[in-house]
Short mmCIF file of C-alpha atoms in Angstrom, two decimals:
data_model
loop_
_atom_site.label_atom_id
_atom_site.label_comp_id
_atom_site.label_asym_id
_atom_site.label_seq_id
_atom_site.Cartn_x
_atom_site.Cartn_y
_atom_site.Cartn_z
CA MET A 1 36.19 -65.69 -49.24
CA ALA A 2 38.60 -65.10 -52.05
CA ASN A 3 42.18 -66.29 -51.40
CA ASP A 4 44.61 -63.62 -51.96
CA GLN A 5 47.95 -65.01 -53.61
CA GLY A 6 49.98 -62.79 -51.62
CA ALA A 7 48.46 -63.36 -48.04
CA ARG A 8 50.34 -66.40 -47.27
CA ASN A 9 47.49 -68.63 -48.67
CA MET A 10 46.30 -69.21 -45.45
CA SER A 11 42.94 -70.50 -44.35
CA ALA A 12 40.21 -68.12 -42.81
CA ILE A 13 41.10 -67.36 -39.10
CA ARG A 14 37.88 -68.17 -37.27
CA PHE A 15 36.86 -66.91 -33.44
CA LYS A 16 34.40 -65.46 -30.98
CA ALA A 17 35.01 -62.16 -29.51
CA LYS A 18 33.01 -59.60 -27.48
CA MET A 19 32.24 -56.23 -28.68
CA PHE A 20 33.13 -53.91 -26.26
CA LYS A 21 33.32 -49.81 -25.99
CA ILE A 22 35.72 -47.01 -25.20
CA GLY A 23 33.86 -44.01 -24.83
CA SER A 24 31.46 -43.57 -28.08
CA SER A 25 33.39 -46.05 -30.12
CA HIS A 26 32.19 -49.72 -30.49
CA LEU A 27 35.34 -52.04 -30.89
CA LEU A 28 36.14 -55.71 -31.33
CA GLY A 29 39.46 -56.89 -29.68
CA LEU A 30 40.70 -60.21 -31.39
CA PRO A 31 41.71 -63.03 -28.82
CA GLU A 32 45.47 -63.38 -28.83
CA SER A 33 45.47 -66.80 -30.56
CA ALA A 34 43.74 -65.75 -33.23
CA SER A 35 46.01 -62.29 -33.62
CA ALA A 36 49.11 -64.69 -33.53
CA LYS A 37 47.92 -66.28 -36.84
CA LEU A 38 48.13 -62.73 -38.69
CA PRO A 39 51.19 -62.05 -40.69
CA SER A 40 52.38 -58.94 -38.52
CA ARG A 41 52.08 -57.53 -35.18
CA GLY A 42 51.46 -53.95 -36.92
CA MET A 43 48.53 -53.39 -38.88
CA THR A 44 46.74 -55.61 -40.72
CA MET A 45 43.80 -55.49 -43.76
CA VAL A 46 41.35 -58.41 -43.54
CA GLU A 47 38.71 -59.53 -45.14
CA GLY A 48 35.88 -61.62 -43.63
CA THR A 49 32.32 -61.97 -42.23
CA ILE A 50 30.98 -60.88 -38.72
CA ASN A 51 28.09 -62.69 -37.91
CA GLY A 52 27.64 -63.96 -41.35
CA PHE A 53 27.98 -59.97 -42.77
CA ARG A 54 31.38 -59.42 -44.87
CA PHE A 55 33.65 -56.75 -44.24
CA GLN A 56 36.68 -55.16 -45.09
CA ALA A 57 38.87 -53.43 -41.82
CA GLY A 58 42.17 -52.73 -40.95
CA LEU A 59 43.44 -54.31 -37.70
CA GLU A 60 45.24 -51.90 -35.57
CA PRO A 61 47.61 -53.28 -32.93
CA ASP A 62 46.63 -52.77 -29.25
CA GLY A 63 50.35 -52.40 -27.82
CA LYS A 64 49.92 -55.54 -26.00
CA GLY A 65 50.37 -58.12 -28.75
CA SER A 66 47.07 -58.46 -30.41
CA HIS A 67 44.84 -56.20 -32.32
CA TRP A 68 41.46 -54.45 -32.39
CA PHE A 69 39.31 -52.83 -35.21
CA ARG A 70 36.17 -50.24 -34.82
CA ILE A 71 32.80 -51.34 -35.59
CA ASP A 72 30.71 -49.11 -37.46
CA LYS A 73 26.77 -48.85 -37.20
CA THR A 74 26.24 -50.17 -40.66
CA MET A 75 28.60 -53.20 -39.32
CA ARG A 76 26.52 -53.31 -36.09
CA GLU A 77 23.00 -53.25 -37.74
CA ALA A 78 24.25 -55.84 -40.24
CA ALA A 79 25.75 -58.36 -37.55
CA GLY A 80 22.56 -57.48 -35.17
CA ALA A 81 24.98 -56.93 -32.27
CA LYS A 82 25.80 -54.07 -29.77
CA ALA A 83 28.17 -53.91 -27.04
CA GLY A 84 28.61 -56.34 -24.54
CA ASP A 85 27.72 -59.18 -27.51
CA THR A 86 29.74 -62.16 -28.48
CA VAL A 87 29.96 -62.22 -32.15
CA THR A 88 31.87 -64.79 -34.71
CA LEU A 89 34.21 -64.07 -37.06
CA ALA A 90 35.96 -65.50 -39.58
CA ILE A 91 38.95 -63.23 -41.15
CA GLU A 92 41.85 -63.73 -44.07
CA PRO A 93 44.44 -61.33 -44.34
CA THR A 94 44.63 -59.46 -47.76
CA ARG A 95 47.38 -57.51 -49.69
CA ASP A 96 44.89 -55.09 -51.46
CA TRP A 97 44.55 -52.24 -48.83
CA PRO A 98 41.78 -49.68 -49.77
CA GLU A 99 43.19 -46.17 -50.12
CA PRO A 100 43.20 -44.41 -46.48
CA LYS A 101 40.91 -41.55 -46.20
CA VAL A 102 43.43 -38.50 -46.03
CA PRO A 103 42.82 -35.55 -43.15
CA ALA A 104 42.01 -32.40 -44.56
CA ASP A 105 45.20 -30.74 -42.87
CA LEU A 106 47.51 -33.32 -44.42
CA LYS A 107 45.67 -33.04 -48.05
CA SER A 108 46.12 -29.54 -47.85
CA ALA A 109 49.97 -29.63 -46.94
CA LEU A 110 50.15 -32.41 -49.76
CA THR A 111 48.42 -30.28 -52.34
CA ALA A 112 50.61 -27.08 -51.64
CA ASP A 113 54.01 -29.07 -52.02
CA PRO A 114 54.00 -30.76 -55.58
CA GLN A 115 56.80 -32.87 -54.83
CA ALA A 116 55.67 -34.37 -51.91
CA TYR A 117 52.17 -35.13 -53.63
CA ILE A 118 54.08 -36.81 -56.72
CA VAL A 119 56.01 -39.07 -53.81
CA TRP A 120 52.69 -39.25 -51.77
CA MET A 121 50.89 -40.96 -55.24
CA ASP A 122 53.56 -43.45 -55.88
CA ILE A 123 53.73 -44.63 -52.61
CA THR A 124 51.10 -47.69 -51.55
CA PRO A 125 48.36 -47.44 -50.01
CA MET A 126 49.89 -49.69 -46.77
CA ALA A 127 52.61 -46.66 -46.99
CA ARG A 128 49.89 -43.96 -46.86
CA TRP A 129 48.09 -45.53 -43.99
CA ASP A 130 51.50 -45.73 -42.13
CA TRP A 131 51.94 -41.92 -42.41
CA ILE A 132 48.38 -40.99 -41.65
CA ARG A 133 48.77 -43.21 -38.58
CA TRP A 134 51.93 -41.80 -37.72
CA ILE A 135 50.72 -38.04 -38.09
CA GLY A 136 47.70 -39.05 -36.05
CA SER A 137 49.20 -40.71 -33.12
CA THR A 138 49.38 -37.51 -31.19
CA LYS A 139 46.99 -35.62 -29.06
CA GLN A 140 48.99 -32.14 -29.09
CA PRO A 141 47.90 -30.01 -32.38
CA GLU A 142 51.45 -28.75 -32.28
CA THR A 143 53.08 -31.86 -32.72
CA ARG A 144 50.57 -33.13 -35.51
CA ARG A 145 51.49 -29.65 -37.47
CA ARG A 146 55.12 -30.60 -37.08
CA ARG A 147 54.49 -34.06 -37.98
CA ILE A 148 52.71 -32.88 -41.61
CA GLU A 149 55.56 -30.58 -41.98
CA VAL A 150 58.15 -33.67 -41.48
CA ALA A 151 56.02 -35.99 -43.44
CA CYS A 152 56.27 -33.39 -46.67
CA SER A 153 59.82 -32.95 -46.02
CA LYS A 154 60.58 -36.31 -45.81
CA LEU A 155 58.25 -37.54 -48.71
CA LYS A 156 60.14 -35.11 -51.18
CA ALA A 157 63.50 -36.67 -50.30
CA GLY A 158 61.77 -39.86 -51.19
CA GLN A 159 61.29 -41.37 -47.88
CA ARG A 160 58.22 -43.70 -48.47
CA ARG A 161 57.77 -44.56 -45.05
CA PRO A 162 57.63 -42.54 -41.74
CA CYS A 163 60.94 -43.14 -39.82
CA CYS A 164 61.26 -44.70 -36.55
CA PHE A 165 57.78 -45.52 -35.94
CA ASN A 166 56.64 -48.41 -34.18
CA ARG A 167 53.83 -50.07 -36.16
CA SER A 168 52.69 -52.35 -33.61
CA LEU A 169 51.71 -49.72 -31.31
CA CYS A 170 47.87 -48.36 -31.02
CA THR A 171 48.16 -45.10 -32.96
CA ASP A 172 44.60 -43.77 -32.00
CA PRO A 173 45.06 -41.45 -29.22
CA SER A 174 41.69 -41.33 -27.84
CA LEU A 175 41.38 -44.63 -27.49
CA SER A 176 45.12 -45.30 -26.19
CA GLN A 177 47.59 -44.05 -23.60
CA ASN A 178 51.23 -44.53 -24.42
CA GLY A 179 50.57 -46.57 -27.56
CA VAL A 180 48.49 -49.27 -25.39
CA LEU A 181 44.53 -49.65 -26.24
CA LEU A 182 42.21 -48.14 -22.82
CA GLU A 183 40.32 -50.85 -21.25
CA PRO A 184 36.77 -51.07 -22.34
CA SER A 185 34.11 -48.52 -20.30
#
């Protein structure tokens, strides 16, 4: 694995973990000993291998001091693994954050507000991930709509990150309750 100069020049974090499901999502939770070696309790971008298959993923906090990430169909097939299987991983944090997928409602609001859009394009991909995570961390459509309005307003005012956002909580409302990752199904 290429060593990212900004990622603390650390060697690969190697571990085994069991893939599991919550609803229809396939996930992998890091052992606390592996998570403790990461540079942040919040979301951390990593590059690595799972059963030899190379990947890049954002590790989400589980709200209990560790991290998890979603295993998509391509990754499962390439790793030859399914829920219940134990897989071998080697990961390294990277400072190279890919552009996040911007939800349609947020994209529409940014397009309609040129001042907010200019700041959005000026912030780092990591900051864009944080805004998207904050906006998406609610199940209520009305709360989500208000958060998009607040995001645009704050971006226009030059605020580059969401305020009062606990980066160490799980922000996927379909997989968590009160910021804590649900137990496997």
